[in-house]
Short mmCIF file of C-alpha atoms in Angstrom, two decimals:
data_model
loop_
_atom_site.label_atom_id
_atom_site.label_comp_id
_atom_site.label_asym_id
_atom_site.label_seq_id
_atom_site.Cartn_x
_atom_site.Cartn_y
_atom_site.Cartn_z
CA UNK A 1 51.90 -152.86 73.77
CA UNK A 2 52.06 -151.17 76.90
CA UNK A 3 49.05 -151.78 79.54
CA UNK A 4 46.12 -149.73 79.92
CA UNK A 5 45.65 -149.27 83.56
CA UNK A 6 42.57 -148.13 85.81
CA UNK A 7 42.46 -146.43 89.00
CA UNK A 8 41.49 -148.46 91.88
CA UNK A 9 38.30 -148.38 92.85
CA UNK A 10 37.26 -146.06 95.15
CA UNK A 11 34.45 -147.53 96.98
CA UNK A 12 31.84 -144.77 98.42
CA UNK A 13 33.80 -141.88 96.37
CA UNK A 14 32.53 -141.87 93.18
CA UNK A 15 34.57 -139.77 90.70
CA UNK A 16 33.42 -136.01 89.76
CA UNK A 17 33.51 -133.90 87.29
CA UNK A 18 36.47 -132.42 88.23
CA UNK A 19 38.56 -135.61 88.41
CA UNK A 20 37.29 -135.98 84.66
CA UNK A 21 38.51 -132.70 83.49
CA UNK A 22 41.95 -133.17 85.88
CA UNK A 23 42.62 -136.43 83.74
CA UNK A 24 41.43 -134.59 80.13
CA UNK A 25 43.29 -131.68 80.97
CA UNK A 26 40.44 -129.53 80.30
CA UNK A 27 38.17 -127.41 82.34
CA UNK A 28 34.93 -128.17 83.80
CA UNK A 29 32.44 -126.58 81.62
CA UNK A 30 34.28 -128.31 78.57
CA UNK A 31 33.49 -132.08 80.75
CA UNK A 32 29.82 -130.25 81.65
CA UNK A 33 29.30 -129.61 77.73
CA UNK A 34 30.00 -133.29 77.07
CA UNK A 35 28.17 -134.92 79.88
CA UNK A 36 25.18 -132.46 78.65
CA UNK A 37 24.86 -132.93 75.19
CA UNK A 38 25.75 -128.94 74.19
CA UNK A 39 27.68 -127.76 71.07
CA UNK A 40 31.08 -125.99 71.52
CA UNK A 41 33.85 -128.76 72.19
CA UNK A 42 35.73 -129.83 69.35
CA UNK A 43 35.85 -133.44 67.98
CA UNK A 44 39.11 -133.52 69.44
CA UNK A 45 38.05 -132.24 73.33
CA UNK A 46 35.19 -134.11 73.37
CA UNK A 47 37.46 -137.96 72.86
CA UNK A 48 39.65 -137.03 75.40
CA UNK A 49 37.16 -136.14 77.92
CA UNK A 50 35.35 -139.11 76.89
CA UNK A 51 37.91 -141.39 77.54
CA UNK A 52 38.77 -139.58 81.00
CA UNK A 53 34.93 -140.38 81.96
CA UNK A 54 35.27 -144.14 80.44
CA UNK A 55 38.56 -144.83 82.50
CA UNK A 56 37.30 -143.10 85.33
CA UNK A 57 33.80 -144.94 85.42
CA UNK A 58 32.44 -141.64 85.53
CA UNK A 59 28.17 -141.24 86.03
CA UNK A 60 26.07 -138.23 85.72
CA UNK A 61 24.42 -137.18 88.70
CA UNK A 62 21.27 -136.79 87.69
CA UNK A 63 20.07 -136.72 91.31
CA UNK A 64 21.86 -133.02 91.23
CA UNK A 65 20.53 -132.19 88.27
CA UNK A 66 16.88 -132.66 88.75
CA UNK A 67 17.23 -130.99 92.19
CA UNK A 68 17.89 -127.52 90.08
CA UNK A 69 14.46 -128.96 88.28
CA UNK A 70 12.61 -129.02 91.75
CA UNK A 71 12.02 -132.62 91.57
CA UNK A 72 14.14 -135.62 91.82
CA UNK A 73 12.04 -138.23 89.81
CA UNK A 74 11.77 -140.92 92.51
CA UNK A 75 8.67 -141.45 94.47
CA UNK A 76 8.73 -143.82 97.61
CA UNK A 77 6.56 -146.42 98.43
CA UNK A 78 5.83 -148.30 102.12
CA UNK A 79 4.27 -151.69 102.25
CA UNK A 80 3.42 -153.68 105.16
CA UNK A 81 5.57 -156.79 103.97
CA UNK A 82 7.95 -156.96 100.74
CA UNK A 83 7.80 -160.89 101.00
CA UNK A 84 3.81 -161.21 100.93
CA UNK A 85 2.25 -162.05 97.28
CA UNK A 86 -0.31 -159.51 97.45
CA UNK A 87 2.58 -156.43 98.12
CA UNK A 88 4.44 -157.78 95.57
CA UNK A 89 1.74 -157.18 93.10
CA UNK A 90 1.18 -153.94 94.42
CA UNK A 91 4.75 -152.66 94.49
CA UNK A 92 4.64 -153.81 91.18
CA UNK A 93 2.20 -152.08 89.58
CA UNK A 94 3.13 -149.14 90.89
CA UNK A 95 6.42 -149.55 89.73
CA UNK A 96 5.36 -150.21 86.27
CA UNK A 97 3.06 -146.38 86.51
CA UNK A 98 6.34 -145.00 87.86
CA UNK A 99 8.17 -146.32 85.20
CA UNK A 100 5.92 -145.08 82.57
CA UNK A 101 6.43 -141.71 83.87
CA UNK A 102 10.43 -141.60 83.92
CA UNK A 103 10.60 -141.74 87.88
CA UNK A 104 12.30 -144.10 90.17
CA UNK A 105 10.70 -146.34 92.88
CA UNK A 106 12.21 -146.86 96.36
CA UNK A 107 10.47 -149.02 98.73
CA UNK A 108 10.46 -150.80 101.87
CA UNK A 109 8.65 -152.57 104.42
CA UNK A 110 7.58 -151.43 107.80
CA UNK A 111 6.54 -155.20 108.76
CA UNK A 112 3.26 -154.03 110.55
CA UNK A 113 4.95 -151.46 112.77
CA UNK A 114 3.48 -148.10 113.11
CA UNK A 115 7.14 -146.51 114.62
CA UNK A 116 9.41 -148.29 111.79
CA UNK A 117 6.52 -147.13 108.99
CA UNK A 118 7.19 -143.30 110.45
CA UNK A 119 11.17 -143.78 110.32
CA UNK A 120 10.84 -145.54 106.72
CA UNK A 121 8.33 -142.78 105.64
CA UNK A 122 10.33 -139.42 107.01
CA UNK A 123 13.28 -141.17 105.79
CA UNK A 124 12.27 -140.97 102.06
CA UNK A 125 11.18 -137.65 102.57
CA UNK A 126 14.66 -136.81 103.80
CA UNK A 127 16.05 -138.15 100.12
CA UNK A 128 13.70 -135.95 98.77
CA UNK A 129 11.42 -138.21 96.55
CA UNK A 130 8.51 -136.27 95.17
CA UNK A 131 5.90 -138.94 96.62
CA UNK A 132 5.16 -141.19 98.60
CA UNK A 133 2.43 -144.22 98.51
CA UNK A 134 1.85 -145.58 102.02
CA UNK A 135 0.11 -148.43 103.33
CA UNK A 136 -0.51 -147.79 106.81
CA UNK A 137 0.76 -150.08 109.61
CA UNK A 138 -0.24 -146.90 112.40
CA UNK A 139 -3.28 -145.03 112.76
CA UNK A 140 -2.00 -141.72 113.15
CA UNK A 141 -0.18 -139.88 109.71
CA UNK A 142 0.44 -136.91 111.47
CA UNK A 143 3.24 -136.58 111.66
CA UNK A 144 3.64 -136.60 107.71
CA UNK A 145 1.44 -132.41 107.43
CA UNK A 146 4.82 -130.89 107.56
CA UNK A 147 6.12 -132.71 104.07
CA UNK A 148 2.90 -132.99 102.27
CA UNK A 149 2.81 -129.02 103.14
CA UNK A 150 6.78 -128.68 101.49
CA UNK A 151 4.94 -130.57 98.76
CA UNK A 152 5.63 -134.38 98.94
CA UNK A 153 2.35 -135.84 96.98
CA UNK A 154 1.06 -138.52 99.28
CA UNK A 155 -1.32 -141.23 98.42
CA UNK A 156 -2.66 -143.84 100.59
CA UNK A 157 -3.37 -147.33 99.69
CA UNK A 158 -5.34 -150.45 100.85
CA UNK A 159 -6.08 -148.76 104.17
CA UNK A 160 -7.12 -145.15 104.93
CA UNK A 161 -4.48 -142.44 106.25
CA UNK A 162 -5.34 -142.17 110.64
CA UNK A 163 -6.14 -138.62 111.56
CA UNK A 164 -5.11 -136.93 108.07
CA UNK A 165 -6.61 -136.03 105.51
CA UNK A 166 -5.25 -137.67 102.18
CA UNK A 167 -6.16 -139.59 99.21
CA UNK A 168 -6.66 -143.17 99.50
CA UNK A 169 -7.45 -146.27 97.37
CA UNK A 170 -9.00 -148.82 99.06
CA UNK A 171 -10.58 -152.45 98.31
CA UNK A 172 -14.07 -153.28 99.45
CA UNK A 173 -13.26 -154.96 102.41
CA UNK A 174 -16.78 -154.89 104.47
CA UNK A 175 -18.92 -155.81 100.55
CA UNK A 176 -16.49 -158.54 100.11
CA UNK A 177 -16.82 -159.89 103.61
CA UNK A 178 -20.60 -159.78 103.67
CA UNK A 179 -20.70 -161.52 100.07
CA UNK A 180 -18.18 -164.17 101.02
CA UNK A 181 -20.13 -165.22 104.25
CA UNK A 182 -23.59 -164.47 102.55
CA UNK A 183 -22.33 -167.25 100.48
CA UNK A 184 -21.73 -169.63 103.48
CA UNK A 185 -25.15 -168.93 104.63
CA UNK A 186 -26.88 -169.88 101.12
CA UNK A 187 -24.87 -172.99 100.95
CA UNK A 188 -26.44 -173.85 104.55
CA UNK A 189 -24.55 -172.78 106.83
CA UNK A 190 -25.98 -170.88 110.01
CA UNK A 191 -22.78 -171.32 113.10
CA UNK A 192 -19.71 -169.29 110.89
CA UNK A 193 -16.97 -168.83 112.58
CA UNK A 194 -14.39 -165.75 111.95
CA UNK A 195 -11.04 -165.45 112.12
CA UNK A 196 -9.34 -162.34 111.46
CA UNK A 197 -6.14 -159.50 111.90
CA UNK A 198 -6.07 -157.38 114.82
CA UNK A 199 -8.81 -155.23 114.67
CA UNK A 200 -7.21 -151.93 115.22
CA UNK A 201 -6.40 -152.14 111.36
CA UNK A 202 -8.83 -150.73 109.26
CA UNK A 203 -9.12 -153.70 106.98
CA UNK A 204 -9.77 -156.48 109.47
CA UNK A 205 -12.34 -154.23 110.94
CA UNK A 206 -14.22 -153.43 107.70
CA UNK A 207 -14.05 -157.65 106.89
CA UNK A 208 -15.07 -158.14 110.51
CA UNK A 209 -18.11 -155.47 109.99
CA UNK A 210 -18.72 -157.33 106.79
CA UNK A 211 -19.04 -161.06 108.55
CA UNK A 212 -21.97 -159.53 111.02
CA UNK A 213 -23.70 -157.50 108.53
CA UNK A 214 -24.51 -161.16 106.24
CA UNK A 215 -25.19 -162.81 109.89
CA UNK A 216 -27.65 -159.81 110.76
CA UNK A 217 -28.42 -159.77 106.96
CA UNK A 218 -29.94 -163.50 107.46
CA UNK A 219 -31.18 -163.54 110.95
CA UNK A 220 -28.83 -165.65 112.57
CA UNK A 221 -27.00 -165.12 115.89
CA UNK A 222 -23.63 -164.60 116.13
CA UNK A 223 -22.06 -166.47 119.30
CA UNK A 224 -18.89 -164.52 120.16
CA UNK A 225 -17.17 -167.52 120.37
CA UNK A 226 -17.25 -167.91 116.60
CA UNK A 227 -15.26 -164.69 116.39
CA UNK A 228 -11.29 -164.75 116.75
CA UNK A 229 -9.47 -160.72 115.47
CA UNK A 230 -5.79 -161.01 116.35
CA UNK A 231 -2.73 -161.60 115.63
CA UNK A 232 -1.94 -163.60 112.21
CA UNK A 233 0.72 -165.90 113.15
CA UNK A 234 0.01 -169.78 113.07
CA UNK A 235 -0.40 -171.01 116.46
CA UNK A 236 -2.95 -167.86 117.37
CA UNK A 237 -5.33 -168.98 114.64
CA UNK A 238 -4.91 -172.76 115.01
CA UNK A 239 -5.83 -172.47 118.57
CA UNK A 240 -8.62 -169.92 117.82
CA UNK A 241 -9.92 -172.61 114.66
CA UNK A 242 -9.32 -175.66 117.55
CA UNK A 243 -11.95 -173.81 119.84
CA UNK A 244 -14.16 -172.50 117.40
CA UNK A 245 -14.30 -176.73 115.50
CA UNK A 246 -15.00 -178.25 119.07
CA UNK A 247 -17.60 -178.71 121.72
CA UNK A 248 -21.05 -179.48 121.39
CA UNK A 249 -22.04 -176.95 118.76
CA UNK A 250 -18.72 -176.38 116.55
CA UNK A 251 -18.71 -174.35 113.91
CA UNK A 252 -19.44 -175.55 110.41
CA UNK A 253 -18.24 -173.44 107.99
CA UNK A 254 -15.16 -170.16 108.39
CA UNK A 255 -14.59 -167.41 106.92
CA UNK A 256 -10.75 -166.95 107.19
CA UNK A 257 -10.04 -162.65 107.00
CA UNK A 258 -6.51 -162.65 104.90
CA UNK A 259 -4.73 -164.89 103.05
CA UNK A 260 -2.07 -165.44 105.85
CA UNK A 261 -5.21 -166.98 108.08
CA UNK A 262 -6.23 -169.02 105.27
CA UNK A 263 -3.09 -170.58 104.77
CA UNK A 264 -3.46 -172.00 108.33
CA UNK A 265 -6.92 -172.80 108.30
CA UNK A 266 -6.00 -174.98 105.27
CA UNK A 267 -3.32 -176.99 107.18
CA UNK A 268 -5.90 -176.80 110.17
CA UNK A 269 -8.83 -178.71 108.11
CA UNK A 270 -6.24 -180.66 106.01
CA UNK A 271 -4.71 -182.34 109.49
CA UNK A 272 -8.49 -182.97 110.72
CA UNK A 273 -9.70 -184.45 107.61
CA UNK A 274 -6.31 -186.47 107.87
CA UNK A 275 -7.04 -187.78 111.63
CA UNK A 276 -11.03 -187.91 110.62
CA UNK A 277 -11.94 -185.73 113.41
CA UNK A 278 -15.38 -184.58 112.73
CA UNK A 279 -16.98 -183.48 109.18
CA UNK A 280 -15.86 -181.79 106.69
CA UNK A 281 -16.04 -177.52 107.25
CA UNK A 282 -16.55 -175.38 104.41
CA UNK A 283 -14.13 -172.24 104.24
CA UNK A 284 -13.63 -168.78 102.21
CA UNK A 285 -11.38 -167.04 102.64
CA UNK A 286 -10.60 -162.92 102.30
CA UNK A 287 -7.92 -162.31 99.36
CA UNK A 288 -6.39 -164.55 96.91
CA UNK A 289 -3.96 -167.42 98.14
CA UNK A 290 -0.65 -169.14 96.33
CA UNK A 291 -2.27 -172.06 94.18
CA UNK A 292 -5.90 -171.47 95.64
CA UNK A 293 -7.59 -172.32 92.45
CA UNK A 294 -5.28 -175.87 92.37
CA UNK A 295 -6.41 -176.28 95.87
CA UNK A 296 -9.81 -175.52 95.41
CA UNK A 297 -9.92 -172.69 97.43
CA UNK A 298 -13.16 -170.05 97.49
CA UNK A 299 -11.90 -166.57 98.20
CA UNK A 300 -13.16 -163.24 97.84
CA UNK A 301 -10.51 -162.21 95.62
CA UNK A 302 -9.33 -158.78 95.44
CA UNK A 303 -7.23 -157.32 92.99
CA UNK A 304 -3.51 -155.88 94.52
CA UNK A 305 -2.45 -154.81 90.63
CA UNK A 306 -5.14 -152.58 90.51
CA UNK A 307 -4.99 -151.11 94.09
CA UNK A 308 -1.23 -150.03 93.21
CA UNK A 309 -2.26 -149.02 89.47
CA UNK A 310 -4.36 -146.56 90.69
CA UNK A 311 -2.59 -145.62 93.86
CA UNK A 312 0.31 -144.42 91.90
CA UNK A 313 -1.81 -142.55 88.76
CA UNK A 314 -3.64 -140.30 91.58
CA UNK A 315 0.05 -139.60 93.03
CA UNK A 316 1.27 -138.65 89.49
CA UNK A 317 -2.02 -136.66 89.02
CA UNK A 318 -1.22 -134.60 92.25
CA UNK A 319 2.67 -134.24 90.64
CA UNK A 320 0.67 -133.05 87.95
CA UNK A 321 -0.76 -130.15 89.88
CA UNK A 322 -4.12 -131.50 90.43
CA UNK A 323 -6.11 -130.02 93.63
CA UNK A 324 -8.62 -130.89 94.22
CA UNK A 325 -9.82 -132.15 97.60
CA UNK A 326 -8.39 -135.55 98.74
CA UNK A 327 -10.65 -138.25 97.53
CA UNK A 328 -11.39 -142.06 98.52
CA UNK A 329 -11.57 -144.63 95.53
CA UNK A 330 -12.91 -147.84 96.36
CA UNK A 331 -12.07 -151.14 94.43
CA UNK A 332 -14.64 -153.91 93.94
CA UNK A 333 -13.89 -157.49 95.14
CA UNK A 334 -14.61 -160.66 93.48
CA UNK A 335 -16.22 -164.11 94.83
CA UNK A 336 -14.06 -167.14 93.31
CA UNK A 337 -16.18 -170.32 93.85
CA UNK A 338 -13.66 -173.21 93.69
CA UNK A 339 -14.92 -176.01 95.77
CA UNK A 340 -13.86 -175.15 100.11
CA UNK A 341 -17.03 -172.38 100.22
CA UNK A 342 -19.53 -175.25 98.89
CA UNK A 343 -18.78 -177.82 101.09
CA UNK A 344 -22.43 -178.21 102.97
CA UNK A 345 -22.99 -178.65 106.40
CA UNK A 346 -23.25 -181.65 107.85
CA UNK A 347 -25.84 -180.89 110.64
CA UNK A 348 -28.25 -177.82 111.54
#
């Protein structure tokens, strides 16, 4: 029996419907009727040209086709960082609304930088995708008028759009801040240190806000020396934790603003407790962390599935041709007591 063979593969030159119909020796409406669905190709047609498209490898393009539709059934999405637990429930909840609605996710990460979340943001524009969810890493959106004008839904999440107006889901950043430290306070606390993101973004400035509000809220003082905004990485906050946990009146409880600070303040308290230097300090932290409730982590816990759930059901609702003005929806936080925010103080 004589070999069936296969063209080599043509990488980046995917076949068309006219190679189909070259190999079926038919023309290309008969191969369009097929790919389609539609009546008028005989039994007989229709096997050759579907063994043309099987040999072939041949795909629909149903980018093309939804193009003639106006919309291409993909929506983009820009996080902040693919690799952090909390985007990863977000992405994926918005994946599972786009799913739901026959449309195709494409994200990607602009790793906190306001020029590469443009590029990332224009870019999906450019493949036409019929919306876009964005969480901010600049504070100026800009540049994005022209495509919401041509139409591109655009829905904001976990931080507000800079200098546009646009729809935007957000947590309760500044309630769940207060509550967290307000819990500090009634477990006897009264010098709380904060550490916390860079406080040009919106969300380290609302838990920042939050921190002095319970502080005011009680009547204690807030020594600016307790307070550390800026950059996440380890060796910022351990050094900003070593000041704040020595001298002659150390802080005696922290509230840590993200999970990425918590995670350090953790390894920061564990290595003290280790070495016994000086009591034990209570800490909650702002957002959920990796085997927190093992650790006995508190946490004001907020809830990432939900932000992206409803994120991407306001962008279908605009692809729906709802128009009213652009709205703000804000998501309640939770306080998890586990054990770290009930530690009491040792002294005053």
């Amino acid at each position: 029996m004589a070999e069936t063979t296969r063209p080599e593969p043509r990488y980046g030159n995917r076949p068309t419907m006219k190679d189909v119909a070259a190999r079926a020796g038919v023309g290309l409406k008969t191969v369009s009727r097929v790919v389609n669905g539609e009546p008028g190709v005989t039994p007989e047609t229709e096997g050759r040209v579907r063994e043309a498209i099987d040999a072939l490898g041949f795909r629909r393009n149903d980018s093309a086709r939804v193009l003639r539709k106006g919309r291409t059934a993909t929506i983009g999405l820009v996080l902040e960082d693919l690799a952090d637990p909390f985007y990863g429930q977000l992405g994926r909840a918005v994946e599972e609304v786009a799913r739901a609605h026959g449309t195709l996710l494409i994200n990607g990460s602009s790793a906190e930088d306001p020029e590469r979340e443009r590029e990332l943001a224009l870019a999906l524009c450019a493949r036409r995708v019929d919306g876009l969810i964005v969480i901010p890493a600049g504070d100026d959106h800009r540049y994005l008028e022209p495509e919401m004008r041509a139409g591109v839904a655009t829905v904001f999440a976990d931080r507000p759009a800079g200098l546009l107006d646009a729809d935007a889901v957000l947590s309760d950043g500044f309630g769940g801040a207060r509550e967290g430290v307000a819990h500090l306070i009634a477990h006897g606390h009264r010098r709380i240190g904060f550490v916390g993101d860079r406080p040009r973004i919106h969300t380290a400035a609302e838990r920042l806000r939050g921190y002095r509000a319970a502080m005011r809220d009680a009547g204690l003082p807030v020594d600016e020396r307790w307070v550390a905004p800026g950059p996440t990485d380890p060796e910022r906050v351990a050094a900003a934790l070593a000041g704040m946990l020595s001298g002659p009146e150390p802080v005696t409880a922290v509230f840590a603003g993200n999970n990425r600070v918590t995670v350090t303040a953790l390894r920061v308290l564990a290595g003290r407790t280790a070495r016994d230097d000086g009591p034990p300090v209570a800490l909650v932290g702002f957002d959920d962390v990796e085997l927190g409730d093992v650790l006995g982590v508190t946490v004001v816990a907020q809830d990432p599935a939900e932000l992206g759930r409803t994120a991407a059901q306001q962008l279908f609702r605009r692809l729906d041709g709802a128009a009213e003005a652009p709205r703000q929806v804000v998501i309640g936080t939770r306080l998890l007591a586990r054990g770290s925010g009930e530690v009491p103080p040792s002294s005053g």
